[in-house]
Structures are given as structure tokens and as C-alpha cells.
CSV table of C-alpha atoms in Angstrom, one decimal:
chain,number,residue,atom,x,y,z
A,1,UNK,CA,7.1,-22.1,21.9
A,2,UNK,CA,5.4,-20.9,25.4
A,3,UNK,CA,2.2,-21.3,26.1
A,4,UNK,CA,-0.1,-19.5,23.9
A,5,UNK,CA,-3.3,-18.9,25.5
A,6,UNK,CA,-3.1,-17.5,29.1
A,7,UNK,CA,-5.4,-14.9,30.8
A,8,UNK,CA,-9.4,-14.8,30.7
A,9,UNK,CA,-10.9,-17.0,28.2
A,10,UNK,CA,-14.4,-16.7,28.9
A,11,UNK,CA,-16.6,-20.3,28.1
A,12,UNK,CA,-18.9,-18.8,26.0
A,13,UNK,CA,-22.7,-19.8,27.1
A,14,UNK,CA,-24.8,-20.8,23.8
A,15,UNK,CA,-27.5,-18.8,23.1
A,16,UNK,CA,-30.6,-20.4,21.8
A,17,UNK,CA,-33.8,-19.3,20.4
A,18,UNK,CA,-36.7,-21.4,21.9
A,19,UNK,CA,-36.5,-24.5,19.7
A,20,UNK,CA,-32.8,-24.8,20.5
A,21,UNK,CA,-31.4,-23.6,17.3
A,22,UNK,CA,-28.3,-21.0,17.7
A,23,UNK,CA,-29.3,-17.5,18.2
A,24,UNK,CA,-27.0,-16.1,16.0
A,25,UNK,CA,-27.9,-12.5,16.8
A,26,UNK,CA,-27.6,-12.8,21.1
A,27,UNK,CA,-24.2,-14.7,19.8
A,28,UNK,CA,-23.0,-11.7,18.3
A,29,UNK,CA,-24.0,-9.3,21.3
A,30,UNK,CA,-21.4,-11.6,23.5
A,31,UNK,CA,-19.1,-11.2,21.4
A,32,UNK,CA,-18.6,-8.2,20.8
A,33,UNK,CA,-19.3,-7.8,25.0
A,34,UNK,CA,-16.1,-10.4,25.9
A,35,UNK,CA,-14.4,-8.8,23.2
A,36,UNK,CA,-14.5,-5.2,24.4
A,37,UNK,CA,-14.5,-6.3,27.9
A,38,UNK,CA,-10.5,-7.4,26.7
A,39,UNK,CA,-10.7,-11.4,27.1
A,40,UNK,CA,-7.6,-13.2,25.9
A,41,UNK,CA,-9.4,-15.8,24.0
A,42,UNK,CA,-12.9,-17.5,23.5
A,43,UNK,CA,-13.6,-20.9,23.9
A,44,UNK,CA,-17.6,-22.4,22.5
A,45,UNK,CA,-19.0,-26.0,23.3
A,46,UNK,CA,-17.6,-26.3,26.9
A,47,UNK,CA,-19.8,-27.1,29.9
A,48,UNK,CA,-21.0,-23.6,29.9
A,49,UNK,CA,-21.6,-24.1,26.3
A,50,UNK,CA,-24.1,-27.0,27.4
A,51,UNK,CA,-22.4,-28.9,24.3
A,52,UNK,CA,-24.2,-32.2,25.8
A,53,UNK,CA,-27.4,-30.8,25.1
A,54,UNK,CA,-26.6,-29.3,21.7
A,55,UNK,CA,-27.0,-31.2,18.2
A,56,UNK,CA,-24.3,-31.9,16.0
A,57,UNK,CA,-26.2,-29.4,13.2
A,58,UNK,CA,-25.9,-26.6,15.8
A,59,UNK,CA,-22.6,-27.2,17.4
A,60,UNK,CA,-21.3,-27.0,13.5
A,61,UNK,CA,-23.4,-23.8,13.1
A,62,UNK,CA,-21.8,-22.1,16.6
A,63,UNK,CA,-18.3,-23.0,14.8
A,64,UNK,CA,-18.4,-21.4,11.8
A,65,UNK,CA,-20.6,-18.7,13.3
A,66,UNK,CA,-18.3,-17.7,16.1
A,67,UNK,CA,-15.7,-17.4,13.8
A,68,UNK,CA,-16.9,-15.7,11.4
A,69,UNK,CA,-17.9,-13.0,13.9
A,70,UNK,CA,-14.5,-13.6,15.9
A,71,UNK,CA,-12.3,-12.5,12.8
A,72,UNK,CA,-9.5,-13.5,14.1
A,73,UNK,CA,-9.3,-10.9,16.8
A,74,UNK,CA,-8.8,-13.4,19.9
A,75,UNK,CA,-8.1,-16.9,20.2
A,76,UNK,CA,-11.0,-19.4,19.2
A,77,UNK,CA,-11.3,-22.8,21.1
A,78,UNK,CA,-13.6,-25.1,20.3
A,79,UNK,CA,-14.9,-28.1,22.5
A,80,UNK,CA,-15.2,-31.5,20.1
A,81,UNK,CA,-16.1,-33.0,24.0
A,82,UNK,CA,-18.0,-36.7,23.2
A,83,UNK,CA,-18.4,-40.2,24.0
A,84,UNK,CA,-17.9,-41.0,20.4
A,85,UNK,CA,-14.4,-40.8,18.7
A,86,UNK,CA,-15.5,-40.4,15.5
A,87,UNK,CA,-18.2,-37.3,16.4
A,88,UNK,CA,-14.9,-35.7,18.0
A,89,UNK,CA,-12.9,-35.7,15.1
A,90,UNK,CA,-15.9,-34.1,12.8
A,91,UNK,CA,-16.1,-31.6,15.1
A,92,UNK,CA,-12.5,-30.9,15.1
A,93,UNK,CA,-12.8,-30.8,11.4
A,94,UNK,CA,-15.2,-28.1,11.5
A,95,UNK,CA,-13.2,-26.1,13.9
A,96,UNK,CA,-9.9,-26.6,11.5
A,97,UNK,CA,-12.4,-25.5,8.6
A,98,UNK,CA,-13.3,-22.3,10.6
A,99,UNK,CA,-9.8,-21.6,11.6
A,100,UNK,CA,-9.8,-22.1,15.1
A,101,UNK,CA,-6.8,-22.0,17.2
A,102,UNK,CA,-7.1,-25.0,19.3
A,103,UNK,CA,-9.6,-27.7,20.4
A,104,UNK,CA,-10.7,-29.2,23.9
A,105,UNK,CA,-12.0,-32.4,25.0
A,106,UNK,CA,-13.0,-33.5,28.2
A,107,UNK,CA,-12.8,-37.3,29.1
A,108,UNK,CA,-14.8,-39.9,27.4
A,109,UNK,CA,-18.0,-39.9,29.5
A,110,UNK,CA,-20.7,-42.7,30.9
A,111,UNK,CA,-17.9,-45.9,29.6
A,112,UNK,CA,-15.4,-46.8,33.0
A,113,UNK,CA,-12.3,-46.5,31.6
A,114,UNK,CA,-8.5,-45.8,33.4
A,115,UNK,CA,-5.7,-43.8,33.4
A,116,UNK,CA,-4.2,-46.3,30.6
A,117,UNK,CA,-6.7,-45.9,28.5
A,118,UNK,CA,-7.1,-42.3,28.9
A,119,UNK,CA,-3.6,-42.0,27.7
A,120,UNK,CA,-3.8,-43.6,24.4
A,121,UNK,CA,-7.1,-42.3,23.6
A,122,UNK,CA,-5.9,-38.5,23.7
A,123,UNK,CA,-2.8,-39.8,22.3
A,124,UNK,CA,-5.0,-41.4,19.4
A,125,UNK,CA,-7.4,-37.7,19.1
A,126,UNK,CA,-4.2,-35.7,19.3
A,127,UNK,CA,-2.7,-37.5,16.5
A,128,UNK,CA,-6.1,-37.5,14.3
A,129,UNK,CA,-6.4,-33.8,14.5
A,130,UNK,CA,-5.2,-30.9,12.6
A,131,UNK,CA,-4.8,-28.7,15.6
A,132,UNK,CA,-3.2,-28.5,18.6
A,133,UNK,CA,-5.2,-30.1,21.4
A,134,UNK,CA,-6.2,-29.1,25.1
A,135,UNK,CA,-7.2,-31.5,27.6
A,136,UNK,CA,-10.4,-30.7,29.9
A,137,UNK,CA,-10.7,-32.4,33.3
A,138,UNK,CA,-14.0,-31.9,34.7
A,139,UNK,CA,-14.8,-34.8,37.4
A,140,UNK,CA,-17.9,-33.9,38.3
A,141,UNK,CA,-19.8,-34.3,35.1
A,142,UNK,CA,-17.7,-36.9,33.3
A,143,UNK,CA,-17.1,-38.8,36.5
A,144,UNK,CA,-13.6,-39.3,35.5
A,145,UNK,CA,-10.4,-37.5,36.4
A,146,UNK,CA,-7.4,-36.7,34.4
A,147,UNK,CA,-4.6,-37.9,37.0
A,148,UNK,CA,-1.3,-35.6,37.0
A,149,UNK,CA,0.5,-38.4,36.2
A,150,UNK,CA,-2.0,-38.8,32.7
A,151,UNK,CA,-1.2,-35.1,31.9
A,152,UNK,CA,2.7,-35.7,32.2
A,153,UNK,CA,2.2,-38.3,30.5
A,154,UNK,CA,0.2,-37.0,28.0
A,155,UNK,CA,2.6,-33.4,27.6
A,156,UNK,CA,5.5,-35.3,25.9
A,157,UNK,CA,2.9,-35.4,23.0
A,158,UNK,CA,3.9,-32.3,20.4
A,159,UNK,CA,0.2,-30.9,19.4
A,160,UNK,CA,-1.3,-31.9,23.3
A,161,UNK,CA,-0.3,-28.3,25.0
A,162,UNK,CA,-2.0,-27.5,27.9
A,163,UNK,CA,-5.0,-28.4,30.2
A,164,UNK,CA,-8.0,-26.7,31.8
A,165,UNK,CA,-8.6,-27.8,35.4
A,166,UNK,CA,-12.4,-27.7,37.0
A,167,UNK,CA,-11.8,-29.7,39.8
A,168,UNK,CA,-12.3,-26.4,42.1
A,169,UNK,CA,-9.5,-28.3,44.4
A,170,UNK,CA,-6.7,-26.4,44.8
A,171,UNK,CA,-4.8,-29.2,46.2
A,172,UNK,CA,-5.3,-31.2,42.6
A,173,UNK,CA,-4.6,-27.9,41.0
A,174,UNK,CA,-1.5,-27.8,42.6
A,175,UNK,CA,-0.3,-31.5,41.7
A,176,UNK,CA,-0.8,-31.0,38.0
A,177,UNK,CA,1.2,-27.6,38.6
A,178,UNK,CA,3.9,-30.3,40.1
A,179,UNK,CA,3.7,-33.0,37.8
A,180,UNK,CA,4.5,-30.4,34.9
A,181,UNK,CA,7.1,-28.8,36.0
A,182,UNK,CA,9.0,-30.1,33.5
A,183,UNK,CA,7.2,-28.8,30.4
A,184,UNK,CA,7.0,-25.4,31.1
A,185,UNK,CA,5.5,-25.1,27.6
A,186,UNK,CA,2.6,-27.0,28.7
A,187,UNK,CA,-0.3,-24.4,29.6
A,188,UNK,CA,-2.5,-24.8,33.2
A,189,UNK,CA,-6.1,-23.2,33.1
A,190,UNK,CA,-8.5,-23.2,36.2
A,191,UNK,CA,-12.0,-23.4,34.9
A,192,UNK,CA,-13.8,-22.0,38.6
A,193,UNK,CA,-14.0,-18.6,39.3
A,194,UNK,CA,-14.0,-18.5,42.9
A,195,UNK,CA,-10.6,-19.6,42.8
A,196,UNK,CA,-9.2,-17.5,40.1
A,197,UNK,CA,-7.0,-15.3,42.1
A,198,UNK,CA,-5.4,-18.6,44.2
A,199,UNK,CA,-4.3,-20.3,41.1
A,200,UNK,CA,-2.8,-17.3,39.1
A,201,UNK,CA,-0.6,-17.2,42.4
A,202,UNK,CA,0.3,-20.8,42.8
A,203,UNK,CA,1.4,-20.4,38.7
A,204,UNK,CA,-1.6,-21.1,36.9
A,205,UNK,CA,-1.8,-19.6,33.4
A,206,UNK,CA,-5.2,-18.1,34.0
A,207,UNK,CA,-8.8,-18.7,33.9
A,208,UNK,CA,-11.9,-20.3,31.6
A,209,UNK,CA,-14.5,-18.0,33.5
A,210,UNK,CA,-17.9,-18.6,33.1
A,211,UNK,CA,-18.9,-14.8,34.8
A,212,UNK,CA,-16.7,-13.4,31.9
A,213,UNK,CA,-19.3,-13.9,29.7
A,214,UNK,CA,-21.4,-11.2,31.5
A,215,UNK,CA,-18.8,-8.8,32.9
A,216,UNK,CA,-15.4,-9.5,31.4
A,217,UNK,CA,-13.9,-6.3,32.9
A,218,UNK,CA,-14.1,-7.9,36.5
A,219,UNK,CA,-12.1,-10.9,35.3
A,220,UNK,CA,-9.9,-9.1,33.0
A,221,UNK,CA,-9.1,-6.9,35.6
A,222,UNK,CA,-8.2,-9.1,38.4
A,223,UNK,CA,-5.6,-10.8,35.6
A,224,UNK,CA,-4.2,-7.8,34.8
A,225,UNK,CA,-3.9,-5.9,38.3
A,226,UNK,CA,-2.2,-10.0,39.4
A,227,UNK,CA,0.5,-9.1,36.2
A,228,UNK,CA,1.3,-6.0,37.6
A,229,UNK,CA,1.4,-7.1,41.3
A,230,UNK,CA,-1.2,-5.3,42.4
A,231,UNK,CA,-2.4,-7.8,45.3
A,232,UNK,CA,-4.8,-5.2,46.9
A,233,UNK,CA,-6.7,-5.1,44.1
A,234,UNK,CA,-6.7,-8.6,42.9
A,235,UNK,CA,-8.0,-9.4,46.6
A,236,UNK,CA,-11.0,-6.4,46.3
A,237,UNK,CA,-11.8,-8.2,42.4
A,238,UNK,CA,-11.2,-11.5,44.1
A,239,UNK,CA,-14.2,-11.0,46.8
A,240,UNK,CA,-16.7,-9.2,44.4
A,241,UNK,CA,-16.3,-12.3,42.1
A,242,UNK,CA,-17.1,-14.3,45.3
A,243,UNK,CA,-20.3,-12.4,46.1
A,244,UNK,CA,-21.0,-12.6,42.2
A,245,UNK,CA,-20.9,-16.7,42.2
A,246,UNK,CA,-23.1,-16.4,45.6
A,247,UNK,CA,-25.6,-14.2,44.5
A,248,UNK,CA,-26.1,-15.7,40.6
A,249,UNK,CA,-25.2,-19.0,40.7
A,250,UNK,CA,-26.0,-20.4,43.9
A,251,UNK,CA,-29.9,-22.4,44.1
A,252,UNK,CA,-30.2,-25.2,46.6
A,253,UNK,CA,-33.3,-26.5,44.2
A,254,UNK,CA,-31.2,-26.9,41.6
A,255,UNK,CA,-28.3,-28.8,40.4
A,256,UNK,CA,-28.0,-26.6,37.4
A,257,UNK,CA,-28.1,-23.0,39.1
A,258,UNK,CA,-25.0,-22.0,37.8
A,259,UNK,CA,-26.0,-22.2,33.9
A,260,UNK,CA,-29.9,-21.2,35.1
A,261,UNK,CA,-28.6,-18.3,37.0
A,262,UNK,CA,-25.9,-16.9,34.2
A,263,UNK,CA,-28.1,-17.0,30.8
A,264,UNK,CA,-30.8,-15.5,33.1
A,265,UNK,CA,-28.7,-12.5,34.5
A,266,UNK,CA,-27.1,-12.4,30.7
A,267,UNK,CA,-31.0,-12.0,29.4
A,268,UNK,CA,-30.9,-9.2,32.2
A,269,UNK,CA,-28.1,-7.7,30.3
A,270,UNK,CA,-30.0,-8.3,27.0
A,271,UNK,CA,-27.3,-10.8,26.1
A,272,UNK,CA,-29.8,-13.6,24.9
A,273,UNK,CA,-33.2,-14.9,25.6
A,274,UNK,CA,-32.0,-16.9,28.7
A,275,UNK,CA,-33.0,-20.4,27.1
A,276,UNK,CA,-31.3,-23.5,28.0
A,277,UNK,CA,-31.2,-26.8,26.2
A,278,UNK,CA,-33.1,-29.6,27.5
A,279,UNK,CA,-32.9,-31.3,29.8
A,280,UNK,CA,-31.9,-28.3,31.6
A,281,UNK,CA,-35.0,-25.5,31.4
A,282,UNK,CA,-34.8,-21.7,33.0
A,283,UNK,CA,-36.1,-20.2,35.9
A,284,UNK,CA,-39.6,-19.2,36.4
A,285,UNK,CA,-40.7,-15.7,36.2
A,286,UNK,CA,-41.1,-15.7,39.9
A,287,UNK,CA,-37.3,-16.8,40.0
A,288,UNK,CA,-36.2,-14.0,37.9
A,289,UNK,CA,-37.6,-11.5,39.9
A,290,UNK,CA,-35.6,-12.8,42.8
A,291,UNK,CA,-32.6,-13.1,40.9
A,292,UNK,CA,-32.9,-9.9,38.9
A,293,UNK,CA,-32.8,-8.2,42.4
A,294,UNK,CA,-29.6,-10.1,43.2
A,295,UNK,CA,-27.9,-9.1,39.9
A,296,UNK,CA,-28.5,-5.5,40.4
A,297,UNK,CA,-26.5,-6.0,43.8
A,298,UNK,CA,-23.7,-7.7,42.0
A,299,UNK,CA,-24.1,-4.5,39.1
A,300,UNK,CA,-23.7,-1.9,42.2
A,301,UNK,CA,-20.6,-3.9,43.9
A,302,UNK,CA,-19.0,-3.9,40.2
A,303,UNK,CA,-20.0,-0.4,40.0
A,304,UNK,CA,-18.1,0.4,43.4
A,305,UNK,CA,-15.0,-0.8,41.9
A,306,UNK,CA,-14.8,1.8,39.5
A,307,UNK,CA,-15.4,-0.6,36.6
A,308,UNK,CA,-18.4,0.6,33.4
A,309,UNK,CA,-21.0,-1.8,33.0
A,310,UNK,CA,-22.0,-1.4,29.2
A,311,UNK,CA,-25.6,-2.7,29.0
């Protein structure tokens, strides 16, 4: 079987009311936005999902929620992320319950473990679960990688099928693209957007795009026009998604200006309420105002490009 889930698979951001319980009606506004926009899959309670933040009661509800609205229409993934086994596996429950198509998980965080260990605990998740499993190496939160020698390791395994990459090195990307040559069944994601266009030419299977969430035409279309060859154009999307991640995500005050920046350009959109889990908080309204003039630059380049905005 090839690889199932290439193309944009947008990490869906979580929207909350105030007191951090899912906000089930912003969910179903982005939604139905990736949805239209064409995305090849969804996947809830990744980074941009701030599952860390979220309690078990709500990460259950954005499950059974998302899939309910989902209906089966794209691919569902579904992060079961955590430093405690057992808390994986009832999330992976859930997501079997809901009829998801695959779950994630990053590294265990905050213990020191190795590559060793790595190996037989996703050996141990993958063989607890009831669906097939993606592995999720993100460095710079868990503060542990998933060596390319792990992941070959780890692709001989028959339900362990693929693995998102957020690095954001290409050289890294580029070993794992090595050290799995030999299971070309065994799927490679890049999780950063600003190197979406490098990857999908070096072999990569696509992209886990946070900016999807608020204009999944862009992303779509740079996959697509890549498919058909059309380098031009995958250039021209390639640079607007640059000035995108510049002009929303980029806040020297803050380590969290990527998720600040999204779910308060997505409130722009009317997407959600903009409200992040503690301990992150949003921007101020001074902020917005700032940023809200920077989103309506990233609207007009978009705009340029000959691609409809549905607000």
C-alpha cells in the first residue's frame, strides 16, 4: 500500500471560548474553510493544536467533534502526543471510536531518554493501538530528535507508516529522505511552511501547514501547480507564503508569535475568537491593530495571485 496521506494537511489550530472549553461553532467555520479550500487531510491536537495546553475532557470533545463535522470527507489525524503512555493510548481510543484515519505522537517529552528507547517505546504505542501510527519529530519543543536511523528503524514496523518532520532543516529533512529509501511505502511530511516548496522537490510527500488553516488555497495551490510541474508558480506561491510567515508570525517579544499571530489573523477572518490556552495568552488590542494591518497586506499579495479569499 503507498502512502496514504500526501498533500496539505492543515494542523488544525483549537478554537476555544474564553474558559478554554472547545468552541465547537469557530471549529465548524474551519472546517468547512480547509475543506473548501481542497486540503488532503486534517490533523487536530498537534503543536498548532496547543494539545499541551488542552485537558483530556476537551481533547476527547475536539475528537469526536471534528469528526463528526469531518464526515468522512478528508483524512482525520489525531495527535495522542504525551509524557504518559497510558493517556496516549485513551486518546488513541477515542480517535479509533471516532473513526479517524491515523494517529500521531511526538517524542515523550521533559524525561532524557535515547534513540534505544525511543525505538521500543513507538514500537510498544504502535503495537497498543488500533490504528496506524505516524511519528512526529519536533525538536524544539520536545527537546528530542527522532534520528533517521530511529525512523528506519522504526518503518519495518507494519501499522508505523510515515513521519512528519518540523525540524525546519533541510539538511535533516534530507537524511530521513535517505535513510528511507528503502520503504518507499513509508510517508515524509514537512511540518514548516517556509520550506514547503524545497521539500516537495527533494521528495517529500507534502506539508502539515499551519497557514492552511487560514488560506488553504495558497497551500493547496502550490502542491498542486508542484504536481503538474509548474515551477513558476510554485516559486510565485512559494514567496507569498514567505511574506505570509514574516508578516503573521514573526514577534521578537514573543516566543509564541506564530500561534499568537495565526488565531489572531484567523479571528480577523472570523474563524474563532483568537483565544489561546494558558500559558500562552493573545495579543493585546494594540497588537492587533498592528497585525490586522499586516494581514490585509498578506490578503492583497494572495489577492494578486488570482486566488478568492472567502471571508
Amino acid at each position: 500500500m503507498s502512502y496514504p496521506f500526501k498533500g496539505i494537511i492543515p494542523p488544525l489550530i483549537t478554537p476555544l471560548h474564553s474558559d478554554f472549553s472547545l468552541d465547537v461553532e469557530s471549529l465548524e467555520k474551519v472546517i468547512a474553510r480547509v475543506i473548501e479550500g481542497g486540503v488532503h487531510g486534517i490533523f487536530i491536537l498537534g503543536t498548532t493544536g496547543e494539545f499541551a495546553g488542552l485537558s483530556q475532557k476537551t481533547k476527547a470533545t475536539l475528537i469526536r467533534e471534528t469528526s463528526r463535522i469531518v464526515k468522512g470527507r478528508v483524512p482525520v489525524l489525531v495527535g495522542i502526543s504525551d509524557c504518559s503512555f497510558e493517556e496516549s493510548l485513551i486518546l488513541a481510543k477515542e480517535a479509533k471510536n471516532a473513526q479517524a484515519s491515523a494517529v500521531v505522537a511526538t517524542t515523550p517529552f521533559y524525561m532524557n531518554i535515547g534513540q534505544e528507547e525511543l525505538i521500543l517505546y513507538y514500537e510498544k504505542l504502535a503495537d497498543s493501538i488500533a490504528l496506524p501510527l505516524l511519528l512526529y519529530n519536533m525538536p524544539g519543543n520536545t527537546q528530542m530528535h527522532i534520528a533517521p536511523s530511529t525512523a528506519a528503524a522504526l518503518a519495518k514496523h507494519p501499522t508505523i507508516i510515515g513521519i512528519k518532520d518540523s525540524s525546519g532543516n533541510l539538511t535533516t529533512f534530507q537524511y530521513f529522505l535517505d535513510a528511507l529509501r528503502e520503504f518507499p511505502d513509508f510517508g515524509v511530511l514537512v511540518g514548516p511552511e517556509e520550506i514547503l516548496a524545497d521539500t516537495l522537490a527533494m521528495g517529500g510527500d507534502g506539508g502539515v501547514t499551519g497557514g492552511a488553516n487560514l488560506f488553504p488555497r495558497l497551500y493547496v495551490g502550490l502542491y498542486e501547480a508542484f504536481q503538474k510541474g509548474e515551477m513558476e508558480k510554485v516559486s510565485a506561491l512559494q514567496e507569498v507564503i514567505g511574506f505570509l510567515s514574516d508578516q503573521l508570525y514573526q514577534n521578537d517579544t514573543y516566543s509564541s508569535s506564530y500561534l499568537k499571530g495565526l488565531k489572531a489573523a484567523m479571528s480577523f477572518a472570523g474563524l474563532c475568537k483568537g483565544n489561546l490556552a494558558l500559558p500562552l495568552y493573545g495579543y493585546s488590542e494594540e497588537e492587533k491593530k498592528l497585525l490586522l494591518e499586516k494581514y490585509d497586506r498578506v490578503k492583497k499579495k494572495i489577492e494578486d495571485l488570482g486566488i478568492a479569499i472567502r471571508e
